[in-house]
Coordinates of N, CA and C in Angstrom, one line a residue:
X1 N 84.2 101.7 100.6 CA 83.2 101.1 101.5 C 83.0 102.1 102.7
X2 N 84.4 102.6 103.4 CA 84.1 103.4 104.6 C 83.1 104.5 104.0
X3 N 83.6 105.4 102.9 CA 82.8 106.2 102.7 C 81.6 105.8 102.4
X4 N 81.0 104.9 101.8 CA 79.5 104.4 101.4 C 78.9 104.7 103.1
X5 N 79.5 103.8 103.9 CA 78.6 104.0 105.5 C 79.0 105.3 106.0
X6 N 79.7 106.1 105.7 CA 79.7 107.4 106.2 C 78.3 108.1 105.8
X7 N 78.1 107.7 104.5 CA 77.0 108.8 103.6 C 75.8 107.9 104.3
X8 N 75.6 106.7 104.8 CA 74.4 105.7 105.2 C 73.9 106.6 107.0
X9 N 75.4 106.6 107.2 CA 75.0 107.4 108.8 C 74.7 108.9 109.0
X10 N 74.8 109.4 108.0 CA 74.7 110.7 107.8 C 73.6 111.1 107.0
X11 N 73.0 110.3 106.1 CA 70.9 110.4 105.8 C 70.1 109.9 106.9
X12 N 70.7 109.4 108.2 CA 69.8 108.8 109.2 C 69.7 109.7 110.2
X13 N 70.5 110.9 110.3 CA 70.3 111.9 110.7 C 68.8 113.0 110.7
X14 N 69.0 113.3 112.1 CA 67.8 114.1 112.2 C 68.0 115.8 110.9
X15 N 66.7 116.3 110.6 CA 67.6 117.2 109.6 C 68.1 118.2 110.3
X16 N 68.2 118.6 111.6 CA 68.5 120.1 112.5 C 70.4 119.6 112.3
X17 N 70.5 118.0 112.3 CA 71.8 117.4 112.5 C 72.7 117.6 110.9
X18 N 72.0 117.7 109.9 CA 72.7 117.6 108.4 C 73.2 118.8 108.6
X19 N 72.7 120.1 108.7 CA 73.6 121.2 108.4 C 75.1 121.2 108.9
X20 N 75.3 120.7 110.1 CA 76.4 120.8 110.8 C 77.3 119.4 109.7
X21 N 76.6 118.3 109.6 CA 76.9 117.2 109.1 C 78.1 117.6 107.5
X22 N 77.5 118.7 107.2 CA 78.1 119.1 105.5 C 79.3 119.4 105.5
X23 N 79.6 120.1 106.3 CA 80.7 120.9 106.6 C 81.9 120.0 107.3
X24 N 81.5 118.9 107.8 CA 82.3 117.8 108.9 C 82.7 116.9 107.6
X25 N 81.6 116.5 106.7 CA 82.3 116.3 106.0 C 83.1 116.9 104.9
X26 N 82.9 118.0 104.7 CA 83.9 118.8 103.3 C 84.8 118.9 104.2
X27 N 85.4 119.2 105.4 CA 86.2 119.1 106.1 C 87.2 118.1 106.1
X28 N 86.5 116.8 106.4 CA 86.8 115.7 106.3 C 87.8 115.3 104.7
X29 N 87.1 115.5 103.8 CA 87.3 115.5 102.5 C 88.7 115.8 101.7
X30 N 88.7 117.5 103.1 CA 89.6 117.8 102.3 C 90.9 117.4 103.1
X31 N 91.0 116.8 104.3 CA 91.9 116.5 104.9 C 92.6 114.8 104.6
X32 N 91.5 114.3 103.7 CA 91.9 112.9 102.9 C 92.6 113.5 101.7
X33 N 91.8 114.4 101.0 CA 93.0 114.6 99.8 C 94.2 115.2 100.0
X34 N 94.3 115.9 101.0 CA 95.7 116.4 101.3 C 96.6 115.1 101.9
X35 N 95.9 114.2 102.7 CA 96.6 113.1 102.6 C 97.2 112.2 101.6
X36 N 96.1 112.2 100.4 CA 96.6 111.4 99.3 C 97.4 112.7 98.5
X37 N 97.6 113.8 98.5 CA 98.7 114.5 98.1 C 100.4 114.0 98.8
X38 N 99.9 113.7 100.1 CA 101.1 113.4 100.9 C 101.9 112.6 100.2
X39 N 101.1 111.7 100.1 CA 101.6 110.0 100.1 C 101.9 110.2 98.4
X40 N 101.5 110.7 97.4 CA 101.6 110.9 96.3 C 102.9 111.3 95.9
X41 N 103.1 112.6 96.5 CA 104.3 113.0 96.4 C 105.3 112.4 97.1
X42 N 105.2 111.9 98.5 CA 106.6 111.3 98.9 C 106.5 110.0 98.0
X43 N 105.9 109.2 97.6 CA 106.0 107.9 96.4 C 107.0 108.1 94.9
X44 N 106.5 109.3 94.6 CA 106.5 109.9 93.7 C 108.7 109.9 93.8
X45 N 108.7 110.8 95.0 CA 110.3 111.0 95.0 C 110.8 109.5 95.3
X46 N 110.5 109.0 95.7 CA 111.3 107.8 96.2 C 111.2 107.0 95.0
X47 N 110.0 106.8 94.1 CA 109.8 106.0 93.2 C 111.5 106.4 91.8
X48 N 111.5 108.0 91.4 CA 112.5 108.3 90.9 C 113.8 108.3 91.5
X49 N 114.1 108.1 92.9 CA 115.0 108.2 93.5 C 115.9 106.7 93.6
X50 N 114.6 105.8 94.2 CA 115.2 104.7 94.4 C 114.9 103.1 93.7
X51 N 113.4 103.5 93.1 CA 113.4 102.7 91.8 C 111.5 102.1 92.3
X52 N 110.9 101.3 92.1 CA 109.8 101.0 92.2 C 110.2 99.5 93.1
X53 N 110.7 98.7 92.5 CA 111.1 97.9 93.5 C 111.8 97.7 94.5
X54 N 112.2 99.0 94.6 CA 113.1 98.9 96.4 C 111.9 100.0 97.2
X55 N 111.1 100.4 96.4 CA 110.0 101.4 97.0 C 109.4 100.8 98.0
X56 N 109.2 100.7 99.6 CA 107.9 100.2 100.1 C 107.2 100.7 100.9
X57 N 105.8 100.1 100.7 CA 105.0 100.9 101.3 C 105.2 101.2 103.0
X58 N 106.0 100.9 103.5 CA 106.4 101.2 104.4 C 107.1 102.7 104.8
X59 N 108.3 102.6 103.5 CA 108.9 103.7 103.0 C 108.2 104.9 103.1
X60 N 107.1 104.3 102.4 CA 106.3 105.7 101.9 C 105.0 106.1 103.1
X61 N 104.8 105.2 103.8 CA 103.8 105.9 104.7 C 105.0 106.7 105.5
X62 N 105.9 105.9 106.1 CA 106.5 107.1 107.1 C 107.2 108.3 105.9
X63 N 107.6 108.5 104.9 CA 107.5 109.7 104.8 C 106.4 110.5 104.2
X64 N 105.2 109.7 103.7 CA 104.2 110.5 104.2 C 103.1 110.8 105.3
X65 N 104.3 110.1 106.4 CA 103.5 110.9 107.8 C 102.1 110.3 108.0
X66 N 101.7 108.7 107.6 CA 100.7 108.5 107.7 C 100.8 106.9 108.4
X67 N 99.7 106.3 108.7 CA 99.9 104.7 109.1 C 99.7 104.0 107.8
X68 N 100.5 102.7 108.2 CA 100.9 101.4 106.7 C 99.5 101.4 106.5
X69 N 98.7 100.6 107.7 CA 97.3 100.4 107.5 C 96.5 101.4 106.4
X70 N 97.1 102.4 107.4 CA 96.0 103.5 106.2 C 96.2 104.1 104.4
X71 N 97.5 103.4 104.6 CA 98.0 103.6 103.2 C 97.3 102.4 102.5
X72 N 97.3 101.4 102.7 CA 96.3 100.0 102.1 C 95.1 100.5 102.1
X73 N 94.6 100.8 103.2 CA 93.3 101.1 103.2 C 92.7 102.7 102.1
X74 N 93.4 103.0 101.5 CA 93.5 104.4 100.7 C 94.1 104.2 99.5
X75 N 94.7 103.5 98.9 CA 95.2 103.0 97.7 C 94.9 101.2 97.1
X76 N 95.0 100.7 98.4 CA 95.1 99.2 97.9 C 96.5 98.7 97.6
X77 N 97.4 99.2 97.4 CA 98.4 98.6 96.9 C 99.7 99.5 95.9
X78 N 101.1 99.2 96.2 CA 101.6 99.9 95.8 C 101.8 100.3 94.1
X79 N 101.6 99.3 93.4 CA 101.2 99.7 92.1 C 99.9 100.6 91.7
X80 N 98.9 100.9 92.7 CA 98.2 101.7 92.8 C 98.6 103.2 93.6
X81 N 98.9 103.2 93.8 CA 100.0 104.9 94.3 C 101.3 105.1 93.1
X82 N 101.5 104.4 92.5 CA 102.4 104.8 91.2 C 101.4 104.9 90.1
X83 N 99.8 104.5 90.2 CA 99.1 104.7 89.3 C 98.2 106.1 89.6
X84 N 98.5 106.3 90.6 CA 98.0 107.8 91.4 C 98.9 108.6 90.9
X85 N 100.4 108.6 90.9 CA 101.6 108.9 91.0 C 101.7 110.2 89.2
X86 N 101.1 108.8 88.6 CA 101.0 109.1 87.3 C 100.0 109.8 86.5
X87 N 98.8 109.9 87.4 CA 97.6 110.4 87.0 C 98.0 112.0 87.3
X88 N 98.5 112.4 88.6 CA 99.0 113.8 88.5 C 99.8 113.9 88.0
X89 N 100.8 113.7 87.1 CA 101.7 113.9 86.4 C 101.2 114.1 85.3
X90 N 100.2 113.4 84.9 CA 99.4 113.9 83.6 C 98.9 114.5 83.5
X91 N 97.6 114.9 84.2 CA 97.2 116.3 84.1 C 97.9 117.3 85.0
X92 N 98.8 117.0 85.8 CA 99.8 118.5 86.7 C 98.8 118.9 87.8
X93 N 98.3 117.9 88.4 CA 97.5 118.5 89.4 C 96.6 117.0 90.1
X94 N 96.2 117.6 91.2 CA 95.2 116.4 91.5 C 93.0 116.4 91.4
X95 N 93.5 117.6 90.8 CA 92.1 118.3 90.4 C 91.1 116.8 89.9
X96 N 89.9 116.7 90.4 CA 88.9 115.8 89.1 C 88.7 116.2 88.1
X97 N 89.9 116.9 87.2 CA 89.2 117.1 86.2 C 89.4 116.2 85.1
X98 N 88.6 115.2 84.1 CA 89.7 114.5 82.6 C 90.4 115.0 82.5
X99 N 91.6 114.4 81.5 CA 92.8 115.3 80.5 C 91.7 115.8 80.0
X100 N 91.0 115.7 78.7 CA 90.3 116.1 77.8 C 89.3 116.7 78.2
X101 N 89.0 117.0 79.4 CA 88.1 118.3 79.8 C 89.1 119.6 80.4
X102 N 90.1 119.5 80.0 CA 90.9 120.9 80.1 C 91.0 121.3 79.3
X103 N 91.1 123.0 79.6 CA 91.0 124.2 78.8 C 91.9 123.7 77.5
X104 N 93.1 123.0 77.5 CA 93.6 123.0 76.3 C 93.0 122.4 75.4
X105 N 92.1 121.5 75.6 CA 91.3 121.1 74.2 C 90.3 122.2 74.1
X106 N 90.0 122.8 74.6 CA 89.3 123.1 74.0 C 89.7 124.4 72.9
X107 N 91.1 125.1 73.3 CA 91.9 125.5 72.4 C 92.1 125.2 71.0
X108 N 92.4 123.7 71.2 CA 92.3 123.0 69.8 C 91.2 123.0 69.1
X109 N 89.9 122.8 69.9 CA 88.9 122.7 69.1 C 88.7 124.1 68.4
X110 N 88.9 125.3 69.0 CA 88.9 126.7 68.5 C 89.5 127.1 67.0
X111 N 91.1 126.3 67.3 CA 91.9 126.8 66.3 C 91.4 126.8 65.1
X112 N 91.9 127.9 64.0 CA 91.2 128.0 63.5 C 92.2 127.4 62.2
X113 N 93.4 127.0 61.9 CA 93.7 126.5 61.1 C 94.2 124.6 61.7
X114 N 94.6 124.0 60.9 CA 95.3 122.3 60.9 C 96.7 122.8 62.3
X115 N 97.8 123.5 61.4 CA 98.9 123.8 61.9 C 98.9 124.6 63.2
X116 N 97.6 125.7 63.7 CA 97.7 125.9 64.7 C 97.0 125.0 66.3
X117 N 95.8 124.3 65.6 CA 95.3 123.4 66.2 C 96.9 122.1 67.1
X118 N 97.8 121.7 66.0 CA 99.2 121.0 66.3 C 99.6 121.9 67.1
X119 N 99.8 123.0 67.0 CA 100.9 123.6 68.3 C 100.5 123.8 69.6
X120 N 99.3 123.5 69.3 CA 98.2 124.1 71.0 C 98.7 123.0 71.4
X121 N 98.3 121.4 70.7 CA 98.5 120.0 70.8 C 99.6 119.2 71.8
X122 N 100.9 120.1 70.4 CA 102.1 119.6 70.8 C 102.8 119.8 72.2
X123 N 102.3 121.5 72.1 CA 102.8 122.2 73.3 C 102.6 121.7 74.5
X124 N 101.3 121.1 74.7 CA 100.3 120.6 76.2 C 101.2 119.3 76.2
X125 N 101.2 118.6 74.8 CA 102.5 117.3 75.1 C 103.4 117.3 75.7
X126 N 103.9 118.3 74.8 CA 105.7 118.5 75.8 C 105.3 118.7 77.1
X127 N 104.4 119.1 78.1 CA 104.8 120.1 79.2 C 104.0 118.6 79.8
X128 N 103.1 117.5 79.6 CA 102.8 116.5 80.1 C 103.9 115.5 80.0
X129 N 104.7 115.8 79.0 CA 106.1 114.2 78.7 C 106.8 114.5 80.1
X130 N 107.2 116.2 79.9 CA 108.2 116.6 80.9 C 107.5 116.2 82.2
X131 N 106.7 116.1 82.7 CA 106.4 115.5 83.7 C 106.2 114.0 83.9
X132 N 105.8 113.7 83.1 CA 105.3 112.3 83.0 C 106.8 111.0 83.2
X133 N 107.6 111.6 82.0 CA 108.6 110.8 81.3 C 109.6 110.1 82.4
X134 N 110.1 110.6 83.6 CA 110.7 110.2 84.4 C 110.1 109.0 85.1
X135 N 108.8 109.2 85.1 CA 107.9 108.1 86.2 C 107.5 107.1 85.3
X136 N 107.3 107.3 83.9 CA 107.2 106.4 83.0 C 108.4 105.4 82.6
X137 N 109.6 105.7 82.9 CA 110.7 105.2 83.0 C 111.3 104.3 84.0
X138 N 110.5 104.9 85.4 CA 110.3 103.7 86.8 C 109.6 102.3 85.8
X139 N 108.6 103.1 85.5 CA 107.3 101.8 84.9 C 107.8 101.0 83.9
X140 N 108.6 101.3 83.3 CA 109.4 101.0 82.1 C 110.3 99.3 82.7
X141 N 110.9 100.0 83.7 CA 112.2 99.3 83.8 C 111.3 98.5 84.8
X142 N 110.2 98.5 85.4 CA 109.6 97.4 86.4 C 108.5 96.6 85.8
X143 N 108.3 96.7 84.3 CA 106.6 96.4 83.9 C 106.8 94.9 83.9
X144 N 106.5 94.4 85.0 CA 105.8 92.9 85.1 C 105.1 92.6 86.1
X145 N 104.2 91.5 85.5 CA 103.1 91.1 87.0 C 102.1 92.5 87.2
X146 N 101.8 93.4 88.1 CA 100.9 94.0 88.3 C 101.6 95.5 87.6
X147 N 103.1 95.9 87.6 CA 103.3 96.9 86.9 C 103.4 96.9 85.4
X148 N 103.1 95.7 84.9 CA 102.8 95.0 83.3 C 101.3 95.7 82.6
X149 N 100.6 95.6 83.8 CA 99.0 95.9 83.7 C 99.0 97.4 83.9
X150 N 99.7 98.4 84.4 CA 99.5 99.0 84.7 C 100.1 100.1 83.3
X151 N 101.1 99.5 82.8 CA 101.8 99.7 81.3 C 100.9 99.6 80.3
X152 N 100.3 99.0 80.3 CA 99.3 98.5 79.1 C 98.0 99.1 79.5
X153 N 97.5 99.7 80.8 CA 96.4 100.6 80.2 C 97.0 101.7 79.9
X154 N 98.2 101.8 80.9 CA 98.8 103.6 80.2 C 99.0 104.1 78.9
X155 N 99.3 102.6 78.1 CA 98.8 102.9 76.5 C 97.7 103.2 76.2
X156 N 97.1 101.9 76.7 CA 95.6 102.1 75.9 C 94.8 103.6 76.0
X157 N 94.9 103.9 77.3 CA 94.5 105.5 78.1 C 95.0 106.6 76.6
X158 N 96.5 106.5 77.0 CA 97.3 107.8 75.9 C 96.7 107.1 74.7
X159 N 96.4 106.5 73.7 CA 96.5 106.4 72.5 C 94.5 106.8 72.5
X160 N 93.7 106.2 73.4 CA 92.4 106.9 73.5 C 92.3 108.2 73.1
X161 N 92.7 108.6 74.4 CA 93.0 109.8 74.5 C 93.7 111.0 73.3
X162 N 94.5 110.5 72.3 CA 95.1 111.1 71.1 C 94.3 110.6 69.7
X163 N 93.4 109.8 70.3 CA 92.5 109.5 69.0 C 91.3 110.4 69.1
X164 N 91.3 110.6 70.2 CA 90.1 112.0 70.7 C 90.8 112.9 70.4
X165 N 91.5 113.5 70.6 CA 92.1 114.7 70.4 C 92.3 114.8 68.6
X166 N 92.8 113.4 68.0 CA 92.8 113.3 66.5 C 91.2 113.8 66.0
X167 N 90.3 113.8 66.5 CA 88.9 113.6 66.0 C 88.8 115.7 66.1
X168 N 89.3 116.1 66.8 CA 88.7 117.3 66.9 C 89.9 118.2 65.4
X169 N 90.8 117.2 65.6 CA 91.7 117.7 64.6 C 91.4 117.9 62.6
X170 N 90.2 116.7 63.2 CA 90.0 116.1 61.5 C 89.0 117.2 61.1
X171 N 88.1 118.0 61.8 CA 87.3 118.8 61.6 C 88.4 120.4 60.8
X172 N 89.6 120.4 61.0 CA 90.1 121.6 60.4 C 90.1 121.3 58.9
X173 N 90.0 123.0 58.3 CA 90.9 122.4 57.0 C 92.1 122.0 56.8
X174 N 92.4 121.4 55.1 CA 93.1 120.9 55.1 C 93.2 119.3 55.6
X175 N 92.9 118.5 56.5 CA 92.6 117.3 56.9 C 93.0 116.7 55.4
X176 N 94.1 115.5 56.3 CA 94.2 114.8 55.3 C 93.3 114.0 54.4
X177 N 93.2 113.9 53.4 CA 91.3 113.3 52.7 C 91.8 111.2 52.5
X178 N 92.7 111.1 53.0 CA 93.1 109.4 52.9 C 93.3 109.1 54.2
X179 N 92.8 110.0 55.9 CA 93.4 109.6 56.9 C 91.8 109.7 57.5
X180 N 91.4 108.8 58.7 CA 90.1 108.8 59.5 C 90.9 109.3 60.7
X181 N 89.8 109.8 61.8 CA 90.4 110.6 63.0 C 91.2 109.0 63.9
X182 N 90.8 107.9 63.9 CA 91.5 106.8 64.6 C 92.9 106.5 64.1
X183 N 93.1 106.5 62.8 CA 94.7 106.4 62.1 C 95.7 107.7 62.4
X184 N 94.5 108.8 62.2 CA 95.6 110.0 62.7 C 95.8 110.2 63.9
X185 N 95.0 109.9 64.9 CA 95.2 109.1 66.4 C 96.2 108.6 66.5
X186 N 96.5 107.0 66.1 CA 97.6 106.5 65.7 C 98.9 107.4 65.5
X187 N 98.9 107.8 64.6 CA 99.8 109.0 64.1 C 100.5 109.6 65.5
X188 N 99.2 109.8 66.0 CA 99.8 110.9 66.9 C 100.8 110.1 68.3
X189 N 99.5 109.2 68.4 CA 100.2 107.9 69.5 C 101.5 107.7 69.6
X190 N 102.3 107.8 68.1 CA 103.2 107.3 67.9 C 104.9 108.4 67.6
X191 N 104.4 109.9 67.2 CA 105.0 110.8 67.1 C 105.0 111.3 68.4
X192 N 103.9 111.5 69.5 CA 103.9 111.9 70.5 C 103.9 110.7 71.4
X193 N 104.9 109.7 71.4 CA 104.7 108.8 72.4 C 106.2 108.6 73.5
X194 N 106.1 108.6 75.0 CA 107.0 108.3 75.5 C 108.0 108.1 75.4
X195 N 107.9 106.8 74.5 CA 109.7 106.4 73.9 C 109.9 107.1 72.9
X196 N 109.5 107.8 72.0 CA 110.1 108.5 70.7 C 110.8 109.9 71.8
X197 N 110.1 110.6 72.4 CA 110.4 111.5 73.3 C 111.5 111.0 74.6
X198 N 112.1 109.9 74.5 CA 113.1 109.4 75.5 C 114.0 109.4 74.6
X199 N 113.4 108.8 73.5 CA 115.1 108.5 72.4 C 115.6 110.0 71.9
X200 N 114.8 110.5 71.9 CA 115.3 112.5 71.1 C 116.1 113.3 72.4
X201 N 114.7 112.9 73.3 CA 115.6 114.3 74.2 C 116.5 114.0 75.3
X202 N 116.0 112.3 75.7 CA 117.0 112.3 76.8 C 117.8 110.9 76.2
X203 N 118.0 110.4 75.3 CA 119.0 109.8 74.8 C 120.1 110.2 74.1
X204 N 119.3 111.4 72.5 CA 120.0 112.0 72.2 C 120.1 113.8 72.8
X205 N 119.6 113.8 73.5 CA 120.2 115.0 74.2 C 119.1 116.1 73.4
X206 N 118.3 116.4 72.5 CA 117.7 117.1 72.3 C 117.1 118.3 73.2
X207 N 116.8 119.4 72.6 CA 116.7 120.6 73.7 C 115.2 120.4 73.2
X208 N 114.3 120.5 74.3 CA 112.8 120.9 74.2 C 112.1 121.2 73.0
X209 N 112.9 122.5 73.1 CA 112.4 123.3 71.8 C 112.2 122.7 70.4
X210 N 114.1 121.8 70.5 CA 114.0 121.1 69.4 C 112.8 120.1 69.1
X211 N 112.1 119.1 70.1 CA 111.6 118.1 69.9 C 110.2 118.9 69.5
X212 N 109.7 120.1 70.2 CA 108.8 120.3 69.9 C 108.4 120.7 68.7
X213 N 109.6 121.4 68.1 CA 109.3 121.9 66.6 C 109.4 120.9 65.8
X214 N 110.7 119.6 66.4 CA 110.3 118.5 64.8 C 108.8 117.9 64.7
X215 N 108.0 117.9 66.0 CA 106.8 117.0 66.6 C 105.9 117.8 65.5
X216 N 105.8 119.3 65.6 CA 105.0 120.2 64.8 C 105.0 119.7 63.8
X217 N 106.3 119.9 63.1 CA 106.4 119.5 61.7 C 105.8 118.2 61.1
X218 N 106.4 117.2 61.9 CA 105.9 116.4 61.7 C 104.6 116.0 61.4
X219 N 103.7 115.8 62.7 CA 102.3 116.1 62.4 C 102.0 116.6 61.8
X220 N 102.2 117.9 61.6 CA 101.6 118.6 60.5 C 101.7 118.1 59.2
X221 N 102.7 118.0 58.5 CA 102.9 117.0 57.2 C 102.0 116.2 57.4
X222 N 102.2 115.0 58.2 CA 101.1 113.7 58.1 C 99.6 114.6 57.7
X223 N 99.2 115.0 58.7 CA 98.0 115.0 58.9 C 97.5 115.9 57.8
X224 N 98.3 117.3 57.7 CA 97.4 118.7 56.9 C 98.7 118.9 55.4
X225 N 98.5 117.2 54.8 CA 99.7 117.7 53.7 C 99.8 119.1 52.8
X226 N 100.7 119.3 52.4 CA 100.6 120.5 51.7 C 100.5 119.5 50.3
X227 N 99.6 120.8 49.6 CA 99.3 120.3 48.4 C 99.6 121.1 47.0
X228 N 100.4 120.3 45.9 CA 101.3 121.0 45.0 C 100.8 121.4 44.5

């Protein structure tokens, strides 16, 4: 809303007044996102430090150097700054850009075989789990009430999101001829999913490398069977 009447007070301007006006606000702009960088990041440590429910927004405005008010007024609420929290973790940055408008898909869509299309895949997985996995783990151990909801789009989102990425997949040769791009989606939802990737590498201790090469394998089989 504040911004809606910023943009209302600034077309009511004389036009000699807009040019100055552009600049005050990209100015402006960029001095909010470095604030929600602040608050992001100090959330972010505290959230893995001290857990989500001893987290408060209190906590987190003073160490991100900002007022409580303004922290409300810029997120809404603390399960929304763990939902901020998570969104840079997924793509590794605070950029506008989709997952699926990064350069890595479009890698995939390039590749020129099934198996290498999977490793572009897997690889962007692993380097998003490793980020992700720890804050998914706060979410894990708190999902009720408002961090319940916040669990259950993070599915719905990831499993979207891998049924799209399945769809670009089904166009290679090889494609399995009994699988549609939504089941091998599924497939993938499920081979590349958070808890299969907690139980391998940080339950059973698994090295990276390892999880990424069985992930390959895997998928690959499912999806681009070899044929006798």
């Amino acid at each position: 809303m504040m911004f809606y009447i910023e943009e209302q007070r600034v077309s009511s301007q004389r036009p000699t007044d807009r040019a100055t006006a552009r600049p005050r606000r990209g100015a402006q702009q960029a001095r909010s996102r470095e604030t929600e960088r602040r608050v992001v990041e100090a959330a972010t440590g505290m959230f893995l430090r001290d857990g989500y429910a001893a987290t408060t927004m209190a906590a987190i405005a003073k160490q991100a150097r900002v007022a409580v008010q303004s922290l409300y007024l810029r997120f809404g609420s603390k399960v929304e700054i763990l939902a901020a929290a998570l969104d840079v973790a997924i793509v590794g940055d605070d950029e506008p850009i989709p997952l699926l408008e990064r350069a890595w898909t479009a890698d995939i869509a390039a590749a020129r075989t099934g198996r290498r299309a999977v490793e572009v895949c897997v690889a962007e997985i692993r380097r998003i789990l490793q980020r992700t996995h720890p804050l998914y783990a706060v979410l894990l151990a708190s999902a009720a009430g408002d961090t319940g909801d916040l669990l259950a789009d993070n599915k719905r989102q990831r499993r979207a999101g891998l049924r799209a990425i399945a769809g670009l997949l089904a166009g290679k040769p090889g494609f399995a001829a009994d699988l549609n791009p939504d089941k091998a989606g599924d497939l993938l939802y499920t081979a590349l999913s958070e808890e299969i990737y907690g139980l391998l590498v940080v339950d059973c201790g698994w090295a990276q490398d390892d999880w990424q090469s069985w992930s390959v394998e895997t998928i690959t089989a499912l999806l681009f069977p070899t044929r006798g």
